[in-house]
XYZ file of C-alpha atoms in Angstrom:
645
model
C -10.501 45.254 36.781
C -12.459 42.271 38.141
C -11.887 42.545 41.928
C -11.025 39.220 44.047
C -13.515 38.351 46.638
C -11.776 38.121 50.023
C -12.024 34.053 50.527
C -10.348 34.042 47.037
C -7.595 36.417 48.823
C -7.356 34.244 51.545
C -7.029 31.035 49.468
C -4.530 32.633 46.933
C -2.642 33.574 50.182
C -2.594 30.403 51.466
C -1.603 28.686 48.503
C 1.333 31.186 47.903
C 2.662 30.878 51.377
C 2.342 27.198 51.861
C -0.648 27.168 54.138
C -2.635 24.172 54.654
C -6.144 24.869 54.049
C -8.933 23.562 57.143
C -9.587 19.810 56.985
C -12.767 20.500 56.209
C -12.229 21.664 52.560
C -9.830 19.190 51.441
C -10.501 15.901 49.686
C -8.581 12.703 49.492
C -8.197 11.490 45.635
C -9.948 8.323 46.524
C -13.082 9.604 47.614
C -13.239 12.001 44.419
C -15.909 11.015 42.134
C -16.003 10.540 38.219
C -18.947 9.981 36.065
C -19.509 7.345 33.991
C -17.800 7.625 30.309
C -20.056 9.281 27.479
C -21.325 6.716 25.016
C -19.561 7.313 21.996
C -21.948 7.717 18.726
C -19.525 6.027 15.978
C -20.319 7.357 12.031
C -21.717 4.842 10.143
C -20.265 4.462 6.898
C -22.145 3.428 3.559
C -21.033 0.305 2.116
C -20.981 -0.335 -1.724
C -19.558 -3.220 -3.751
C -18.847 -3.009 -7.341
C -20.023 -5.583 -10.181
C -16.237 -6.547 -9.830
C -15.971 -7.148 -6.324
C -14.075 -4.082 -5.246
C -15.471 -2.823 -1.841
C -16.491 1.200 -0.772
C -16.267 2.214 2.150
C -17.536 5.941 2.674
C -18.120 8.328 4.839
C -19.078 11.798 4.350
C -17.408 15.294 6.045
C -17.506 18.570 4.939
C -15.876 20.199 7.756
C -12.759 20.594 5.468
C -12.406 20.697 1.708
C -10.345 17.625 1.435
C -10.576 14.233 0.330
C -9.007 11.098 1.619
C -8.745 7.649 0.240
C -7.018 4.230 1.572
C -6.944 1.147 -0.178
C -6.119 -2.222 0.629
C -5.120 -5.222 -1.713
C -5.348 -9.112 -0.607
C -1.400 -9.565 -1.592
C 1.811 -9.638 0.606
C 5.595 -10.654 0.620
C 4.749 -14.241 2.013
C 3.560 -14.351 -1.650
C 7.101 -14.345 -2.766
C 9.490 -17.317 -4.571
C 11.757 -18.238 -1.934
C 14.800 -17.269 -4.609
C 12.787 -13.721 -5.450
C 12.149 -12.570 -1.574
C 11.603 -8.966 -2.126
C 9.594 -9.111 -5.208
C 6.355 -7.906 -3.371
C 7.890 -4.601 -1.960
C 9.798 -3.796 -4.768
C 6.504 -4.293 -7.155
C 4.580 -1.938 -4.114
C 6.899 0.585 -4.282
C 7.742 0.812 -8.613
C 3.751 0.769 -9.365
C 4.130 4.454 -7.954
C 7.381 5.605 -9.047
C 7.829 3.320 -12.573
C 4.499 5.183 -14.373
C 1.530 4.060 -16.059
C 0.822 3.489 -19.833
C -0.173 7.289 -19.940
C 2.280 9.124 -17.450
C 5.987 8.154 -16.488
C 6.632 8.647 -12.733
C 7.989 11.863 -13.203
C 4.777 12.856 -15.058
C 2.817 11.349 -12.240
C 4.631 13.846 -9.417
C 4.220 17.301 -11.298
C 0.598 16.416 -12.286
C 0.705 15.803 -8.197
C 2.439 18.534 -6.963
C 0.562 20.632 -9.343
C -2.956 20.600 -7.310
C -1.300 19.776 -3.872
C -1.803 16.028 -3.597
C -0.381 12.802 -2.671
C -0.558 9.136 -4.470
C 1.295 6.400 -2.141
C 1.586 2.556 -3.300
C 3.580 0.011 -1.164
C 3.292 -4.069 -0.292
C 3.908 -5.499 3.718
C 3.711 -9.191 4.873
C 0.325 -9.745 4.182
C -1.552 -6.967 2.273
C -0.669 -4.383 -0.047
C -1.703 -0.790 0.430
C -2.280 2.723 -1.713
C -3.253 5.864 -0.150
C -4.361 9.549 -1.886
C -5.438 12.814 -0.457
C -5.801 16.060 -1.486
C -8.403 19.269 -1.985
C -12.057 17.593 -2.819
C -12.124 19.800 -5.825
C -9.509 17.811 -7.270
C -11.344 14.285 -6.414
C -11.548 12.919 -9.808
C -8.078 14.050 -10.740
C -6.543 11.882 -7.934
C -9.038 8.893 -8.158
C -7.881 8.854 -12.056
C -4.402 8.832 -10.925
C -5.023 6.153 -8.440
C -6.743 3.998 -10.625
C -4.512 4.697 -13.025
C -1.269 3.553 -10.964
C -3.288 0.559 -9.762
C -4.400 -0.881 -12.596
C -1.673 -0.167 -15.601
C 1.883 0.265 -13.874
C 4.251 -0.339 -16.289
C 7.393 -0.801 -14.208
C 10.051 1.427 -15.555
C 13.281 -0.443 -15.907
C 15.429 2.758 -14.169
C 12.803 2.980 -11.253
C 13.352 -1.168 -10.464
C 16.920 -0.639 -10.660
C 16.338 2.344 -8.427
C 14.206 0.171 -5.669
C 16.766 -2.539 -5.929
C 19.548 0.024 -4.562
C 17.409 1.048 -2.003
C 16.697 -2.441 -1.052
C 20.468 -3.158 -1.120
C 21.376 -0.454 1.086
C 18.657 -1.747 3.744
C 20.130 -5.163 3.487
C 23.868 -3.720 4.021
C 22.572 -1.730 7.563
C 20.423 -4.475 8.830
C 22.878 -5.415 11.291
C 23.849 -1.808 12.434
C 20.819 -1.765 14.979
C 20.524 -4.573 17.726
C 16.971 -4.221 18.204
C 16.496 -4.717 14.312
C 18.762 -7.672 14.840
C 16.827 -9.402 17.617
C 13.298 -8.359 16.192
C 14.604 -10.306 12.679
C 16.147 -13.389 14.288
C 13.242 -13.547 17.082
C 10.423 -13.677 13.904
C 12.774 -16.583 12.723
C 12.639 -18.435 15.891
C 9.007 -18.057 15.891
C 7.408 -18.864 12.595
C 10.131 -20.654 11.314
C 13.390 -19.267 9.239
C 12.095 -20.241 5.817
C 8.191 -19.312 6.599
C 7.031 -16.547 4.048
C 6.215 -14.345 6.919
C 9.924 -14.261 8.587
C 12.249 -14.538 5.259
C 14.468 -11.343 4.553
C 15.855 -9.551 1.844
C 19.289 -10.416 0.482
C 21.250 -9.431 -2.303
C 20.958 -12.630 -4.497
C 17.271 -12.645 -3.811
C 16.916 -8.878 -4.861
C 19.404 -9.179 -7.889
C 17.238 -12.334 -9.454
C 13.730 -9.908 -9.566
C 13.327 -9.012 -12.951
C 11.090 -6.747 -14.756
C 8.955 -9.264 -15.819
C 8.734 -10.900 -12.215
C 7.116 -7.399 -11.269
C 4.528 -7.483 -14.058
C 3.569 -11.116 -13.312
C 2.941 -10.502 -9.665
C 1.194 -7.469 -9.945
C -1.233 -9.243 -12.671
C -1.776 -12.483 -10.643
C -2.295 -10.747 -7.266
C -3.634 -7.047 -7.540
C -7.167 -8.237 -8.419
C -10.710 -6.275 -7.861
C -12.293 -8.717 -5.739
C -9.117 -8.798 -3.220
C -9.617 -4.152 -3.185
C -11.108 -2.571 -0.927
C -10.851 1.281 -0.754
C -12.354 3.639 1.972
C -13.245 6.924 1.365
C -13.551 10.072 3.512
C -14.063 13.535 3.284
C -15.823 16.674 1.312
C -17.944 14.575 -0.938
C -21.297 13.368 -1.762
C -21.593 9.548 -1.449
C -23.847 8.822 -4.419
C -21.133 11.345 -6.922
C -18.238 9.369 -5.207
C -19.745 5.950 -6.304
C -20.354 6.974 -9.787
C -16.698 8.535 -9.791
C -15.023 5.177 -8.630
C -17.349 2.898 -10.799
C -15.914 5.428 -13.772
C -12.721 4.484 -13.006
C -12.456 1.368 -11.473
C -15.754 -0.442 -12.552
C -14.202 -1.795 -15.937
C -11.744 -3.388 -14.128
C -12.190 -7.101 -15.090
C -11.782 -9.853 -12.229
C -9.147 -12.067 -11.581
C -9.126 -15.607 -13.065
C -7.917 -16.814 -9.573
C -8.728 -15.655 -5.382
C -5.255 -14.406 -3.969
C -4.694 -17.426 -1.385
C -4.084 -16.662 2.533
C -0.597 -16.532 4.011
C 0.073 -19.892 5.301
C -0.490 -21.778 8.569
C 2.082 -21.721 11.210
C 2.874 -24.933 12.587
C 4.638 -23.838 16.270
C 6.419 -26.121 18.623
C 6.421 -25.116 22.103
C 10.450 -25.283 22.769
C 13.360 -24.155 24.885
C 15.963 -22.100 23.056
C 18.769 -20.235 23.900
C 20.139 -18.223 20.587
C 23.228 -15.570 20.509
C 24.075 -13.332 17.736
C 27.437 -11.508 18.255
C 27.283 -7.644 17.909
C 30.849 -6.251 19.974
C 30.432 -2.870 19.124
C 27.617 -2.161 21.761
C 28.332 -2.733 25.824
C 24.783 -3.380 26.081
C 22.620 -6.777 25.423
C 19.352 -6.581 23.463
C 16.977 -9.520 24.749
C 14.027 -11.186 23.714
C 12.065 -13.954 25.761
C 8.791 -15.469 24.461
C 6.933 -17.925 22.262
C 3.851 -17.971 19.958
C 1.095 -15.836 20.273
C -3.048 -15.596 19.475
C -4.989 -14.964 16.655
C -7.753 -12.528 16.537
C -11.163 -13.473 17.595
C -9.793 -15.636 20.541
C -12.207 -15.291 23.412
C -9.639 -14.543 25.626
C -8.241 -11.448 24.143
C -9.748 -9.215 26.212
C -8.047 -10.988 29.374
C -5.057 -10.849 27.813
C -5.146 -7.091 27.533
C -5.657 -6.625 31.207
C -2.818 -9.393 31.632
C -0.291 -7.464 29.504
C -0.657 -4.225 31.301
C 0.137 -5.919 34.339
C 3.447 -7.667 33.273
C 4.557 -5.830 30.938
C 2.829 -2.361 30.458
C 4.056 1.171 32.067
C 4.399 0.693 35.393
C 3.902 -3.158 35.508
C 5.348 -5.907 37.112
C 8.487 -6.094 34.662
C 9.047 -2.258 34.619
C 8.736 -1.939 38.683
C 10.651 -5.512 39.611
C 13.093 -5.995 36.753
C 14.275 -1.608 36.061
C 13.012 -0.115 39.282
C 14.043 -2.376 42.043
C 16.831 -4.468 40.588
C 17.920 -1.778 38.271
C 18.456 -4.240 36.037
C 17.761 -2.624 32.858
C 17.330 0.656 30.652
C 13.889 -1.109 29.259
C 11.611 -3.501 29.975
C 8.387 -4.347 28.410
C 6.367 -7.248 27.177
C 3.299 -8.484 25.559
C 1.372 -11.497 24.399
C 0.057 -10.008 20.762
C -2.800 -11.357 18.510
C -2.829 -11.141 14.442
C -5.412 -11.492 12.063
C -3.308 -12.738 9.215
C -1.157 -15.246 11.286
C -0.753 -15.948 15.298
C 0.756 -12.998 16.637
C 3.817 -13.255 18.979
C 4.415 -13.490 22.859
C 7.827 -11.358 23.862
C 9.294 -10.014 26.534
C 12.037 -7.388 25.571
C 14.749 -5.945 27.830
C 18.159 -4.232 27.160
C 20.490 -4.132 29.972
C 24.475 -4.061 30.607
C 26.288 -6.794 28.991
C 27.566 -8.265 32.302
C 23.894 -8.551 33.881
C 22.423 -10.447 30.719
C 21.636 -13.501 32.573
C 20.791 -12.101 35.342
C 18.234 -9.705 33.555
C 16.703 -12.841 31.627
C 16.289 -15.104 35.218
C 14.378 -11.914 36.474
C 11.915 -11.345 33.365
C 11.464 -15.477 33.328
C 10.574 -15.155 37.285
C 7.420 -12.013 36.566
C 6.681 -14.609 33.492
C 6.280 -17.280 36.294
C 4.466 -15.007 38.841
C 2.077 -13.909 36.402
C 0.538 -17.665 36.379
C 0.009 -17.616 40.281
C -0.349 -14.481 41.615
C -3.828 -12.801 40.972
C -3.217 -9.214 40.029
C -4.097 -6.550 43.005
C -6.718 -4.152 42.776
C -4.465 -1.431 42.065
C -3.122 -3.327 38.993
C -6.329 -4.242 38.010
C -7.587 -0.740 38.380
C -4.770 0.952 36.393
C -4.930 -2.222 33.609
C -8.579 -2.075 33.052
C -8.807 2.007 33.292
C -5.477 2.147 31.121
C -7.168 0.487 28.201
C -11.457 2.069 28.839
C -9.908 5.512 29.153
C -8.222 5.433 25.853
C -10.435 3.401 24.116
C -11.947 7.112 22.597
C -8.430 6.961 20.754
C -9.814 4.241 18.404
C -12.252 6.265 17.029
C -10.538 10.120 17.049
C -10.015 9.919 13.040
C -12.354 8.807 10.167
C -9.249 7.265 8.469
C -8.889 5.113 11.884
C -12.558 3.831 12.023
C -12.997 3.005 7.986
C -9.208 1.103 7.999
C -10.576 -0.965 11.051
C -13.975 -1.712 8.835
C -12.208 -2.526 6.126
C -10.007 -4.941 8.408
C -13.001 -6.263 10.053
C -14.939 -6.775 6.905
C -12.065 -8.647 5.185
C -11.236 -11.253 7.992
C -15.515 -11.542 8.519
C -15.134 -10.150 11.664
C -18.311 -8.533 13.254
C -18.491 -4.506 12.313
C -19.080 -4.450 16.245
C -15.470 -6.643 17.522
C -13.913 -3.630 19.313
C -17.142 -2.883 21.176
C -17.090 -6.768 22.058
C -13.658 -6.630 23.092
C -14.546 -3.431 24.976
C -17.450 -5.091 26.663
C -15.124 -8.325 27.729
C -12.177 -6.022 29.272
C -15.045 -4.575 31.496
C -15.759 -7.916 32.924
C -12.503 -8.997 33.676
C -11.851 -10.542 36.785
C -8.085 -10.862 38.902
C -9.419 -14.738 38.497
C -9.577 -14.492 34.585
C -5.950 -12.878 34.622
C -4.548 -16.132 36.359
C -6.746 -18.041 34.170
C -5.528 -16.724 31.090
C -1.746 -16.538 32.065
C -2.054 -20.031 33.053
C -3.020 -21.270 29.701
C -1.412 -18.485 27.385
C 1.871 -18.235 29.101
C 4.871 -21.023 28.819
C 7.932 -20.145 30.990
C 8.919 -23.704 30.686
C 8.843 -23.559 27.087
C 10.452 -20.109 26.327
C 12.993 -19.268 22.792
C 15.429 -16.437 24.206
C 17.117 -13.994 21.775
C 20.189 -12.167 22.945
C 22.340 -9.851 20.773
C 25.433 -8.800 22.000
C 28.801 -8.601 23.279
C 29.096 -12.078 24.796
C 32.857 -11.859 25.902
C 31.423 -9.351 28.550
C 28.544 -11.213 29.699
C 28.890 -11.439 33.840
C 27.746 -14.803 33.314
C 27.728 -17.698 30.281
C 24.163 -17.969 28.574
C 24.582 -21.462 29.124
C 24.042 -20.996 32.441
C 20.422 -20.669 31.393
C 20.449 -24.449 31.516
C 20.471 -24.695 27.563
C 22.597 -25.127 24.792
C 23.556 -22.002 23.202
C 22.651 -21.927 19.277
C 25.050 -19.279 18.132
C 23.260 -17.613 14.862
C 25.130 -16.355 11.915
C 24.145 -13.009 11.147
C 26.654 -12.188 8.778
C 25.256 -10.256 5.590
C 26.088 -12.518 2.372
C 28.274 -10.323 0.147
C 26.245 -8.980 -3.048
C 29.605 -9.997 -4.895
C 28.983 -13.726 -4.474
C 28.366 -14.904 -7.827
C 27.640 -11.770 -9.976
C 31.165 -10.668 -10.759
C 31.475 -12.800 -14.035
C 34.622 -12.056 -16.202
C 36.649 -13.880 -19.064
C 40.352 -13.741 -19.189
C 39.964 -11.703 -22.213
C 37.281 -9.494 -20.370
C 40.117 -8.595 -18.186
C 42.914 -8.329 -20.003
C 41.049 -5.272 -22.641
C 39.666 -4.241 -19.146
C 43.230 -3.300 -17.816
C 44.280 -2.012 -21.112
C 41.488 0.661 -21.372
C 42.042 1.494 -17.133
C 45.230 2.486 -18.373
C 44.408 4.117 -21.605
C 41.991 6.036 -19.484
C 44.680 6.805 -16.565
C 47.051 8.174 -19.399
C 44.046 10.557 -21.285
C 43.800 12.024 -17.790
C 47.568 12.900 -16.923
C 49.390 9.930 -16.366
C 49.731 7.121 -13.511
C 53.011 9.196 -12.017
C 50.817 12.155 -11.561
C 48.060 10.727 -9.654
C 50.250 8.709 -7.281
C 51.844 12.090 -6.298
C 48.627 13.477 -5.266
C 48.395 13.165 -1.763
C 44.911 15.176 -0.812
C 42.113 16.809 -2.603
C 39.408 18.852 -1.878
C 35.798 18.409 -3.323
C 33.056 21.370 -3.386
C 29.262 19.785 -4.413
C 25.940 21.059 -4.413
C 23.457 18.097 -3.577
C 19.354 17.964 -4.105
C 18.011 15.789 -1.405
C 13.961 15.282 -2.173
C 11.854 14.701 0.699
C 7.790 14.787 1.236
C 8.124 18.223 2.377
C 10.033 19.443 -0.940
C 13.327 19.676 -1.954
C 16.349 21.077 0.147
C 19.879 22.125 -1.810
C 22.724 21.104 0.536
C 26.307 22.032 0.044
C 28.886 19.307 0.616
C 32.641 19.760 1.189
C 34.729 16.641 0.878
C 38.408 16.130 2.189
C 40.427 13.204 0.955
C 43.697 11.862 2.318
C 44.930 8.716 0.133
C 44.584 6.331 0.004
C 41.675 5.758 2.493
C 40.979 8.721 4.896
C 37.754 11.401 4.245
C 36.194 14.269 6.134
C 32.838 15.061 4.285
C 31.135 18.413 5.773
C 27.417 19.187 5.137
C 25.837 22.314 5.089
C 21.986 21.857 6.026
C 19.166 24.196 8.216
C 19.392 21.328 11.086
C 22.979 21.955 11.097
C 26.335 21.018 9.716
C 27.276 17.045 10.492
C 30.497 16.182 9.630
C 31.238 12.681 8.667
C 34.889 11.282 9.240
C 36.296 8.518 7.867
C 40.193 7.406 8.941
C 40.114 4.156 7.364
C 39.169 1.364 9.865
C 36.674 3.365 11.904
C 33.917 6.151 10.863
C 32.041 8.758 12.916
C 29.522 11.519 12.574
C 29.763 14.752 14.691
C 27.374 17.053 14.893
C 26.455 19.833 17.466
C 29.320 19.197 19.999
C 28.338 15.386 19.824
C 30.344 12.311 18.365
C 28.663 9.157 17.495
C 30.349 6.034 16.166
C 29.067 4.893 12.915
C 28.271 1.180 12.967
C 29.769 -1.499 11.108
C 28.140 -1.462 8.151
C 28.038 2.140 7.401
C 31.877 2.059 7.969
C 32.242 -0.679 5.511
C 30.381 1.316 2.990
C 33.028 4.389 3.449
C 35.512 1.775 3.364
C 33.795 0.790 -0.574
C 33.301 4.689 -0.951
C 37.153 5.240 -0.602
C 37.904 2.553 -3.486
C 35.288 4.090 -6.009
C 36.688 7.598 -5.515
C 38.399 8.343 -8.870
C 42.021 9.571 -8.092
C 41.924 6.696 -5.906
C 41.204 4.512 -8.404
C 43.518 5.899 -10.750
C 46.556 5.792 -8.124
C 45.571 1.948 -7.727
C 44.991 0.995 -11.504
C 48.161 -0.696 -11.698
C 47.177 -2.932 -8.180
C 46.582 -6.556 -9.522
C 44.297 -7.507 -6.500
C 41.299 -6.149 -8.027
C 39.510 -6.968 -11.592
C 38.526 -4.610 -14.399
C 36.690 -6.373 -17.538
C 35.753 -4.870 -20.273
C 32.004 -5.664 -20.825
C 31.202 -3.799 -24.440
C 30.431 -0.797 -25.922
C 27.333 0.992 -25.280
C 25.479 4.704 -25.528
C 25.240 6.840 -22.439
C 23.091 9.359 -23.584
C 24.336 10.614 -26.860
C 28.001 9.329 -26.021
C 29.105 6.371 -27.061
C 30.900 4.721 -24.191
C 33.209 1.638 -23.379
C 31.623 -0.073 -19.795
C 34.621 -1.572 -17.508
C 33.158 -3.233 -14.172
C 35.376 -3.097 -11.514
C 35.255 -5.684 -7.795
C 37.695 -4.624 -5.697
C 39.777 -6.244 -2.655
C 36.892 -5.275 -0.103
C 34.356 -6.212 -2.561
C 33.050 -3.247 -3.748
C 31.432 -3.402 -7.354
C 30.752 -0.155 -9.727
C 30.581 0.425 -13.492
C 32.968 3.160 -14.808
C 32.324 4.846 -18.540
C 34.914 5.810 -20.749
C 34.118 7.777 -23.923
C 35.051 5.496 -26.563
C 36.834 8.165 -28.573
C 38.718 10.115 -25.370
C 38.895 7.009 -23.016
C 38.330 10.018 -20.769
C 35.757 8.986 -17.812
C 32.170 9.696 -18.697
C 30.062 8.493 -15.866
C 30.254 5.889 -13.196
């Protein structure tokens, strides 16, 4: 065993006993000297442009036997027709799930799963994306599948229906989270409610999207001259270029280049806006105005300003949260974007009764930013925070190549990030005040508040402006959708009565007070499939209790007819209004409840013809309930027993 020296023993003993060491052995933290940051060696990727305009960015790395591809496509939801918002999102999803001319979506899943690979696609606001990865020995299979998905999607109708269902679920829950409400409505204030970069899907716009719309969107906007592909990993550059050329090289250029996102016409105005959400005990607040475009020479000084004002430990945090105790969370940033101006916003959440006070405090800090230069400590923290974390811009090859693709697409110099770093190093306190005076407009702020106005300690009108109440009600999906003739309704009632009789009779169903159901559900996740046992107790007419057996615990969902909540691990959480409404509609779709109330004249059922369900001939009945739930039930044409819903 190594013996400790006498000096080591003395030091160790002093530390254990809490005895101070001699002053000569101590150093003050401000006296410590640190060496300059090491110069970073940034790898230089190979760039190749195919004859059809596809741009490649390649970076070899034989460290691991893996290959990754990341694709940027110059299309986005800003191209959606106003009546079909959601088209780009659904197109991006079903490109992958809906199969190609040579393989179904399920076949693609099986082929990739067999080799442990992945191919995914999606379309956002200003660009589309695709990604692929796997073992380098399967590089050709991965590239071929990626090319097939991008170039030859057939958009299977069943997968479109599934994507519509997922979109409807997103719409139905968009008011559950007050933060989500604030972000959505604040974007509308900044960019305009009808702006292509601030619109959101509605039930009607999703329902208006057809198979042909997806085909046309893909043909018009997914083009080789707007496609960039980054590849990094275990390959030889010349071999990978040949492989990409093999599968993408004969892709014909589009006739017309994809248009750019529209310009933003912003007026600096004052406004106070309020969205009511009564099931919360705190207010969610956004305050701000339009932001900047990347390439602005003020960007480095703004980076420092952002940290001083709204970073962790910044002025907002120190004053609004720590000193005044007004906020659970507070932050702020003046953001820049490539495709359109960013946003300047200060965000905070506070107790309902402190709403106006918290807003006024945040505005005061915005004003102070324009007049009070940062202290030396604030400057050091802001600049060091950026400069010391600068290296993390290069911690993955995908990050390096992704940034290079963005700079290339928007015609920025390849060393733009280095230029920003050098700019931050030169920023002075006077620069920060100067940029704050020109970029921040505390006299022209848009304020967005989501919360329970009845509990505000002071009215929002005390801020000095009229309050614009924003209606966040989600238009019902049934509006204008359920259409039936008197003949269809009469025949639907008759068939429903026959089905009830075939299953035991109305009186028997009305006598049922409760039912216990046991089922097994397969949940598909990126990590694989998981089987979940579900036990459901239904107490009629409208109460239910569901227990799910999972490896992570056994969550219990309860609905008592008016409220819903989830219990897990001794904790109980009330469900948002959107999920509670879904539970109510789910109760109405319960087939026992449906048969019990089959003589209820307040909901509508229409016969919509006879069709095939698999190999079975069925009658189709469309339902519209009092709560607005819509669903379809199929009856065996011979027995009138339910065959599916």
